[in-house]
Each structure stands twice: as structure tokens, then as C-alpha cells.
Short mmCIF file of C-alpha atoms and ligand atoms in Angstrom, two decimals:
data_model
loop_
_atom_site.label_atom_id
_atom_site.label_comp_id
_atom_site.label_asym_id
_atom_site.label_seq_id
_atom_site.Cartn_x
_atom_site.Cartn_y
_atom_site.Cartn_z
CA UNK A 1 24.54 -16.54 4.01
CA UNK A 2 27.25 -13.57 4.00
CA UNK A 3 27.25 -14.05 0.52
CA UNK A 4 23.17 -13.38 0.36
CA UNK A 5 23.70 -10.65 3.02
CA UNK A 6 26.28 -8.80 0.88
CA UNK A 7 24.29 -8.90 -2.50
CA UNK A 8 20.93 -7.30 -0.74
CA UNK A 9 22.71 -5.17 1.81
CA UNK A 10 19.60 -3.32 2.99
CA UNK A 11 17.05 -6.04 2.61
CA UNK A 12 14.79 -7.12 5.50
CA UNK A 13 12.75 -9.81 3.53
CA UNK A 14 13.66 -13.11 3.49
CA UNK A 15 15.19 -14.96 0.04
CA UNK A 16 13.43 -17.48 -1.04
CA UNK A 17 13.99 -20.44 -3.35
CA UNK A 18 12.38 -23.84 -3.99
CA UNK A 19 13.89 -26.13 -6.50
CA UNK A 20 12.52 -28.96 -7.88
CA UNK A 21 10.04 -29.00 -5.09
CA UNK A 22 6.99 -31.75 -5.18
CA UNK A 23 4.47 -33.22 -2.69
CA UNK A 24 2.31 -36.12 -3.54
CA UNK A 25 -0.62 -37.27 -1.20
CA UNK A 26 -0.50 -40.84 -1.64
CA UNK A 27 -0.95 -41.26 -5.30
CA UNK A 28 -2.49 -37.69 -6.18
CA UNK A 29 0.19 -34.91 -7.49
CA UNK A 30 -0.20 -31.99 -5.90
CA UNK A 31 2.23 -30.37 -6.86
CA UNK A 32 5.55 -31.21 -9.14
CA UNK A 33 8.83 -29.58 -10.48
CA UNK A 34 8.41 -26.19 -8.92
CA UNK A 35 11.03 -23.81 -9.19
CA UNK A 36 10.36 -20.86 -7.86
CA UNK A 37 12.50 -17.98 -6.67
CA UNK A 38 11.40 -14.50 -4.38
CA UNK A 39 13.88 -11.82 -3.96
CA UNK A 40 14.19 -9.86 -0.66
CA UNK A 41 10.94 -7.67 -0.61
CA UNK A 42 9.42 -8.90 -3.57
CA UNK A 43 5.34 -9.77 -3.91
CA UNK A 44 4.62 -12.43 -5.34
CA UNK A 45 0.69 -13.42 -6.17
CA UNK A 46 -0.23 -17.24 -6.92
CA UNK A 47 -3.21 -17.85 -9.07
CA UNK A 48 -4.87 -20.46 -10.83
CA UNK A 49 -8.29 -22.94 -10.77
CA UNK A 50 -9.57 -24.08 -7.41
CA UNK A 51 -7.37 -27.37 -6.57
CA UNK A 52 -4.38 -26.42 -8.24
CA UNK A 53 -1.79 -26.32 -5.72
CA UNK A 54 -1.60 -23.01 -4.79
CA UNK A 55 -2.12 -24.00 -0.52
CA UNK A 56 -0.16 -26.69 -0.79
CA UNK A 57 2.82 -24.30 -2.35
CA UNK A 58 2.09 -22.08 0.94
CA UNK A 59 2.08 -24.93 3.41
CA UNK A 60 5.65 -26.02 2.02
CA UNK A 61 6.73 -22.68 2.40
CA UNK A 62 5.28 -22.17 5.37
CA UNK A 63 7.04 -25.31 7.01
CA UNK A 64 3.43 -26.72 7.65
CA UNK A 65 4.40 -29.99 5.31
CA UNK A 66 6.87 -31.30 4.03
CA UNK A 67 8.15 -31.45 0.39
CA UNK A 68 7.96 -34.86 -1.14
CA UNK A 69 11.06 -34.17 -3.56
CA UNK A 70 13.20 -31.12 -4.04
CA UNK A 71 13.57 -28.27 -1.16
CA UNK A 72 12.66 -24.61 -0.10
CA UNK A 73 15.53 -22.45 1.05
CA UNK A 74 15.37 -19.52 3.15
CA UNK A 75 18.59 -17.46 2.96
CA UNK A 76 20.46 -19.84 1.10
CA UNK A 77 19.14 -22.19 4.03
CA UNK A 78 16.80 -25.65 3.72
CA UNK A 79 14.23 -24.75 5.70
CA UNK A 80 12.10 -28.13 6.55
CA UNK A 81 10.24 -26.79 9.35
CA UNK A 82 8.62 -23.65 10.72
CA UNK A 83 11.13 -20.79 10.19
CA UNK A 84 10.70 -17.84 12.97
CA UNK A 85 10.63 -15.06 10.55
CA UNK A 86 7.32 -16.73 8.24
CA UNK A 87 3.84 -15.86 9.33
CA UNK A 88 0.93 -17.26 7.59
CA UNK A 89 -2.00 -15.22 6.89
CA UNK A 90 -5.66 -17.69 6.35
CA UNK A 91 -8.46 -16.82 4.72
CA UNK A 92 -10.43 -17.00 7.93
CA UNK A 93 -8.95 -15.28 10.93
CA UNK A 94 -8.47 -17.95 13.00
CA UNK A 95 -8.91 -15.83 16.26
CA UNK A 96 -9.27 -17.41 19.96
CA UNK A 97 -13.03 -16.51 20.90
CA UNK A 98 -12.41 -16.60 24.77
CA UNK A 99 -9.42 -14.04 24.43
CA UNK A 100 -9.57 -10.28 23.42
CA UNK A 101 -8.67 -8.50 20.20
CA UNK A 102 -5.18 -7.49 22.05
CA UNK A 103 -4.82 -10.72 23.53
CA UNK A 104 -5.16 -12.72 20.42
CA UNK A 105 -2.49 -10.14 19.09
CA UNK A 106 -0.15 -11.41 21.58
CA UNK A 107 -0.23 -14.74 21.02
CA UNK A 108 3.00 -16.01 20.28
CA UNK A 109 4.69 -12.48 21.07
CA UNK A 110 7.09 -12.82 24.37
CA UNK A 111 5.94 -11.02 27.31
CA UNK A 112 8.37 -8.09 27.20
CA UNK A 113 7.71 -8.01 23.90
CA UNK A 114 4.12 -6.76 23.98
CA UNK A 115 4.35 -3.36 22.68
CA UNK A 116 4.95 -4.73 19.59
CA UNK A 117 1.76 -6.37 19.77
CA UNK A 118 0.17 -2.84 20.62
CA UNK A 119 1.99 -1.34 17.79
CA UNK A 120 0.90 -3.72 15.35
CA UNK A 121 -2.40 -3.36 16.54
CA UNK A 122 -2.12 0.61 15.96
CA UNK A 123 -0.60 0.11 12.40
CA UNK A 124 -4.15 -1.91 11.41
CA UNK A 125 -6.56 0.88 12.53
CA UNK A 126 -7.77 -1.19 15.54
CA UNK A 127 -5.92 -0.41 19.08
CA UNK A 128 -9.25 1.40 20.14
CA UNK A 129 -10.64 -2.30 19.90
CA UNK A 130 -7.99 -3.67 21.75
CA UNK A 131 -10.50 -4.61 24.66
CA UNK A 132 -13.12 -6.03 22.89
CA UNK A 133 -13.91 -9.73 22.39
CA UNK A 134 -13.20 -11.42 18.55
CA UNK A 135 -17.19 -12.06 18.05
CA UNK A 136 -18.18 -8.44 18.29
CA UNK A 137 -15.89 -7.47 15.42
CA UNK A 138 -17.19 -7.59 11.76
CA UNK A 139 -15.16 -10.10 9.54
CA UNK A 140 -13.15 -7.20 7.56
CA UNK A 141 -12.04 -6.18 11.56
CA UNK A 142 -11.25 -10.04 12.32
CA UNK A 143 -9.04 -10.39 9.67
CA UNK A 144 -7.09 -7.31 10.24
CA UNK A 145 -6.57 -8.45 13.71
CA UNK A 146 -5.37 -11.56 11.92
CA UNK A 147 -2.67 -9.61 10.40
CA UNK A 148 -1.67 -7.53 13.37
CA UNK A 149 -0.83 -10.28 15.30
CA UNK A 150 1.24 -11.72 12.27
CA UNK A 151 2.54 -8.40 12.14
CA UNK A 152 3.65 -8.47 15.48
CA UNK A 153 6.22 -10.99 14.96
CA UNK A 154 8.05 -9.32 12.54
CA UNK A 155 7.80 -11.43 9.61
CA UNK A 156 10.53 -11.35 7.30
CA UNK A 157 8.61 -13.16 4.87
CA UNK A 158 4.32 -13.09 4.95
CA UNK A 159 2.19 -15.96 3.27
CA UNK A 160 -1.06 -14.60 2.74
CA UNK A 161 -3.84 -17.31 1.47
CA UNK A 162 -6.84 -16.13 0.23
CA UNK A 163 -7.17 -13.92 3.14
CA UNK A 164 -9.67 -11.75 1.73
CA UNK A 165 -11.15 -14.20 -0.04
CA UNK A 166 -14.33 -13.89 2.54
CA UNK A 167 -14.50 -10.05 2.54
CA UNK A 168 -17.28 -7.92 1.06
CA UNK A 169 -15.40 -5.92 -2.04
CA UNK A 170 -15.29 -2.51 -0.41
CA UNK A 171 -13.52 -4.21 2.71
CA UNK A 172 -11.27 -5.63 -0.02
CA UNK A 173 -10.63 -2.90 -1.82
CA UNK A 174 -9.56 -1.25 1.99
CA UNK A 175 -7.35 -4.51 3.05
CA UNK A 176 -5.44 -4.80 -0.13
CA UNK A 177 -4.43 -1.05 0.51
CA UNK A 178 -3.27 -1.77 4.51
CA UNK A 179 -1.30 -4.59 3.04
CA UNK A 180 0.32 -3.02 0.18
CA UNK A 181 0.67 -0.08 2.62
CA UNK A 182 2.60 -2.46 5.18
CA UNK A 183 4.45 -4.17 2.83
CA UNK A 184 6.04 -0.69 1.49
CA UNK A 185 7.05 0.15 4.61
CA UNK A 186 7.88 -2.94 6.55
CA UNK A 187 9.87 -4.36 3.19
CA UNK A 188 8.66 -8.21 4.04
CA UNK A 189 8.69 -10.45 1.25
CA UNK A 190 5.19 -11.86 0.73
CA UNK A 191 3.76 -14.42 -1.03
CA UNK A 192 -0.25 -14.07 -1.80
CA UNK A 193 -2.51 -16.64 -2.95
CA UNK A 194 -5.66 -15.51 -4.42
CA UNK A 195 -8.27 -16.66 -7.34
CA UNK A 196 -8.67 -12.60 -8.15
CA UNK A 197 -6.33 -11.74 -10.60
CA UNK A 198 -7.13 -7.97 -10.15
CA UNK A 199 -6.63 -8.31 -6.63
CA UNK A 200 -2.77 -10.43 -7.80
CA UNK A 201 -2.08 -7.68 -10.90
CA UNK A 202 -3.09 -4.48 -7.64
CA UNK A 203 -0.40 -5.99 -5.33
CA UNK A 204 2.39 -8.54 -7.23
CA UNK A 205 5.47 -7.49 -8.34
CA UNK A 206 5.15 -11.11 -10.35
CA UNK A 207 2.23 -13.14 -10.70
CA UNK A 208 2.75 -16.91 -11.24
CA UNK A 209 0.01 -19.13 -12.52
CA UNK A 210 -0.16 -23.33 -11.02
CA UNK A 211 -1.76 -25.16 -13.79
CA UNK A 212 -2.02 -28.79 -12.17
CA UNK A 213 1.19 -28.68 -9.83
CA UNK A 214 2.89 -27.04 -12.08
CA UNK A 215 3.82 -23.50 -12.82
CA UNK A 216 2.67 -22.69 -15.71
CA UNK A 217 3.26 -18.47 -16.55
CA UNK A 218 5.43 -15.87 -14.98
CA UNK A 219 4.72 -12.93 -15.31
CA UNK A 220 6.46 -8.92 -13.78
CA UNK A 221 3.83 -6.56 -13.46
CA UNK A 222 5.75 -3.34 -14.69
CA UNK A 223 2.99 -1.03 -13.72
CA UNK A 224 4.13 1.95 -11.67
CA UNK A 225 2.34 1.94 -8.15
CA UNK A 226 -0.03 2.83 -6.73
CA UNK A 227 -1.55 1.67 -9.19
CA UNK A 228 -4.36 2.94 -11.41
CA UNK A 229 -7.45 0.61 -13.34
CA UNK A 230 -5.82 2.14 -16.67
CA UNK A 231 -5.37 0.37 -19.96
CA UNK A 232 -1.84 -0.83 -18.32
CA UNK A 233 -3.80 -2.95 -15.80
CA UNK A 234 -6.31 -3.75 -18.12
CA UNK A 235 -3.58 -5.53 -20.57
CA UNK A 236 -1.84 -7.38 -17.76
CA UNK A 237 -5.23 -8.93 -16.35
CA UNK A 238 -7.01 -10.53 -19.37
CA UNK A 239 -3.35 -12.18 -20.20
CA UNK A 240 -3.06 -13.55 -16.73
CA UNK A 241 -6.89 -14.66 -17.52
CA UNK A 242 -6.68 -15.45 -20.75
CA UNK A 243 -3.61 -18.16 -19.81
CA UNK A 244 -6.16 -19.27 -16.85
CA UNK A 245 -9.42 -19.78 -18.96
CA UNK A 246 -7.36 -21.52 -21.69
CA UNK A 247 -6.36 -23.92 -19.66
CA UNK A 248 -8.86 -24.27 -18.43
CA UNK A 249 -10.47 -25.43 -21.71
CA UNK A 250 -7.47 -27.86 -22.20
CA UNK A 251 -7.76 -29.91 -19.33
CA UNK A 252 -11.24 -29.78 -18.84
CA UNK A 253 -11.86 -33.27 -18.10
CA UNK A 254 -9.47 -33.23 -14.98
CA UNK A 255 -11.48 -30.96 -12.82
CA UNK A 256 -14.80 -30.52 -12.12
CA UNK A 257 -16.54 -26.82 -12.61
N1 LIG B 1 -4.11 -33.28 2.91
C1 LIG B 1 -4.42 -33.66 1.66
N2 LIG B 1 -4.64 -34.95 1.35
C2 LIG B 1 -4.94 -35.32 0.10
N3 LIG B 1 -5.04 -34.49 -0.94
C3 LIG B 1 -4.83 -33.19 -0.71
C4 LIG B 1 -4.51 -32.70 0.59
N4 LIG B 1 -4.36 -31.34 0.52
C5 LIG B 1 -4.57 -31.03 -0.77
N5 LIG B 1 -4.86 -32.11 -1.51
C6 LIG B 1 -5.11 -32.15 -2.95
O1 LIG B 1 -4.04 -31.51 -3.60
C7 LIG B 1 -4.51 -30.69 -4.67
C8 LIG B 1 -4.10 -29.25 -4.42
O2 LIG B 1 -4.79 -28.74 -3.29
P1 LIG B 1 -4.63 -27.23 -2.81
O3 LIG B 1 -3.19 -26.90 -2.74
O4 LIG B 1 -5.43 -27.07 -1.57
O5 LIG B 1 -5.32 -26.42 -4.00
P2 LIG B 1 -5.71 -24.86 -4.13
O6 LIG B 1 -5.26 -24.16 -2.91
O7 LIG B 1 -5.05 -24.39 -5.38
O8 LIG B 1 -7.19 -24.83 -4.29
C9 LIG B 1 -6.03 -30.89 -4.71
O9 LIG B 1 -6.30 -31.86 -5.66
C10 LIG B 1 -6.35 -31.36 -3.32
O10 LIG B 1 -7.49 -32.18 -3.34
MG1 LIG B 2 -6.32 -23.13 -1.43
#
């Protein structure tokens, strides 16, 4: 730990390192020999074919399950369980109905620590919604309540699945700026799942590809941000899709299109 402290002296993300990590439902792989490593403040995008692994790599992360082999350390920790400085991000917002959009925000926030909850709130675009109920908002304002109230507590490390998965692309477009926004100045590491490898080469630092449980391609993004839809971005895309769609043509029999 004061080793990890003394090599990133001003980081506020969270290390992270699984090694050799695997879970198995029952007899089905899910995922298998995963070695993966995120350096304070680094953003890392997850991609690959529907069934892949790419939740199940979250919910070990997360703490939600349980690795079947190998482990995930945070800070040079094992970290088997919910760690207080993850939040988890979902693809739907998973808002309480019969609270308000500030209430919701609070939600696991300690009373005196509310303001943060405002504040988070502010940073999103939506404290002048802070009295109004989830089900008036549109699904773009949902989710960004969603990430206020992970913002709230502080997360030294964000897992972000699919959470725009559900968005119209102009609300897209908008989120992926908030969160690239927030992540520049809040220095989190984050870890983003998505099928849109635009939306991965726009954000990542390093976009890794799951092929079947396993990682498959690595890849640094060396594109200057914010970043432009130039020939740059271009290149980096169709290779990330190019290693997709060819494997895709490999193991065609094991999954269903
Ligand atoms: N709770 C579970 N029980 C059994 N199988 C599961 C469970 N969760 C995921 N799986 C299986 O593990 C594989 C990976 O799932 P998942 O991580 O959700 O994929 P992705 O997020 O890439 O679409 C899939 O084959 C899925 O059916
Ligand atoms: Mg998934």
C-alpha cells in the first residue's frame, strides 16, 4: 500500500489488478485466465459479442460475485466484497419511484453528508430537478441522476455497464461528454462496458476485447483528446472491429446471432 501510494503520489483512482481471475456458473465458462491491470485514473472500455463476459468482469470487480479462481486487487489489496470507493453504473437507472430525484441521490450518502449529494446533482445539469419525482424525467435525465448519486460517493474507481446503452444517440453523444468531462476532473479510474466501439475508442485510454472469457486484444488509444472523428479514430475503430467481426466468423457455431 505505501509502496502503491509512493509510485502514484497524486492519484485519486483506485489500482486495479485481477490475475488469473475465472468464474464458472456450474459447468458454463464465463469467464477464464483474465489478467487485467488499470492504473490510477486510467479508462478502460470492454467490448466484445453479446454473452461474452464483459458483466460478469464488472460484477467481479464490482464485489457483486465472487471469482471462481484467481483474484481482483484494489490497492495492492484482495478485494472479495463490495469495496467503499467502487460505484457501479447500469444500463438502466435503477431509481426508487416513490423517492425524488434528490432523494434517490442520497441514497447511500450519510446524513451530514448531503451536500455532496446536492453537488453531484449540480455537476450533472439537474439540481433544478431536484424536487421532482424519477417518472417525470426522460430516460437521458434518469440516467444522469444515476450517475450523480454514484457521484456522490466519491468513487475512486466507476464501473459503468452499458449505461447508455438505452439512450437515443444525441443523448449519447451528450452523456459520453458529462462522463469524460467528470472523469477529467474527478481523476476516478473507470471501467466501461459497451458493444459501441466508437463510443469505447471516444472515451478509453485502452480498449480490451473478451472473446469467450477470455481477453482477447489490448489495445492504447493514442489519440489526443478531445477527440476528433478524424482518420486517427477512424484507424483505431475498424481494428477494434475488425478483431470483433473476425471472431466472430471463427467461432460462429458457439453463439447464436
Ligand atoms: N447468473 C448466471 N448464471 C448462469 N450463467 C450466467 C450467469 N450470468 C451470466 N451467465 C453466462 O455467462 C456468460 C457471460 O455473461 P455476461 O457476462 O452477462 O455477458 P455480456 O455482458 O458480455 O453480454 C453468458 O454465457 C451468460 O449466459
Ligand atoms: Mg452485459
Amino acid at each position: 500500500m505505501e509502496q502503491l501510494e509512493a509510485e502514484w503520489p497524486e492519484a485519486v483512482g483506485t489500482h486495479l489488478q485481477l490475475k488469473r481471475a475465472a468464474k464458472r456458473y456450474g459447468d458454463k465458462v464465463a469467464l477464464s485466465g483474465i489478467e487485467l491491470e488499470a492504473n490510477p485514473g486510467e479508462f478502460i472500455a470492454i467490448v466484445g459479442r453479446s454473452g461474452c463476459g464483459k458483466s460478469t468482469l464488472l460484477r467481479l470487480v464490482a464485489g457483486l460475485e465472487q471469482a471462481t479462481e484467481g483474484s481482483v486487487y484494489i490497492d495492492g489489496k484482495e478485494s472479495r466484497s463490495i469495496h467503499p470507493d467502487v460505484r457501479v453504473l447500469f444500463q438502466d437507472s435503477r431509481l426508487l419511484p416513490w423517492k425524488r430525484v434528490l432523494a434517490n441521490v442520497k441514497v447511500g450518502v450519510r446524513d451530514s453528508l448531503a451536500w455532496k449529494a446536492e453537488n453531484a446533482l449540480r455537476q450533472v445539469g439537474l439540481f433544478d430537478r431536484a424536487n421532482d419525482w424519477p417518472a417525470v424525467l426522460s430516460g437521458g435525465q434518469r440516467q444522469r441522476v444515476a450517475l450523480a448519486r454514484a457521484l456522490a460517493g466519491e468513487p475512486r474507481l466507476l464501473l459503468l455497464d452499458e449505461p447508455l446503452g438505452a439512450l437515443d444517440a444525441l443523448t449519447r453523444i451528450e452523456m459520453q461528454r458529462l462522463i469524460e468531462r467528470l472523469w477529467r476532473e474527478q481523476k476516478f479510474t473507470a471501467l466501461l462496458v459497451t458493444h459501441d466501439v466508437s463510443e469505447a475508442v471516444q472515451l478509453a485510454d485502452r480498449v480490451v476485447v473478451i472473446e469467450n472469457g477470455r481477453i482477447g486484444f489490448d489495445v492504447r488509444i493514442t489519440l489526443p483528446r478531445p477527440r476528433e472523428r478524424d482518420s486517427g479514430f477512424a484507424y483505431f475503430e475498424s481494428l477494434i472491429l475488425k478483431r470483433i467481426l473476425t471472431q466472430e466468423k471463427e467461432s460462429y457455431e458457439s453463439y447464436s446471432i
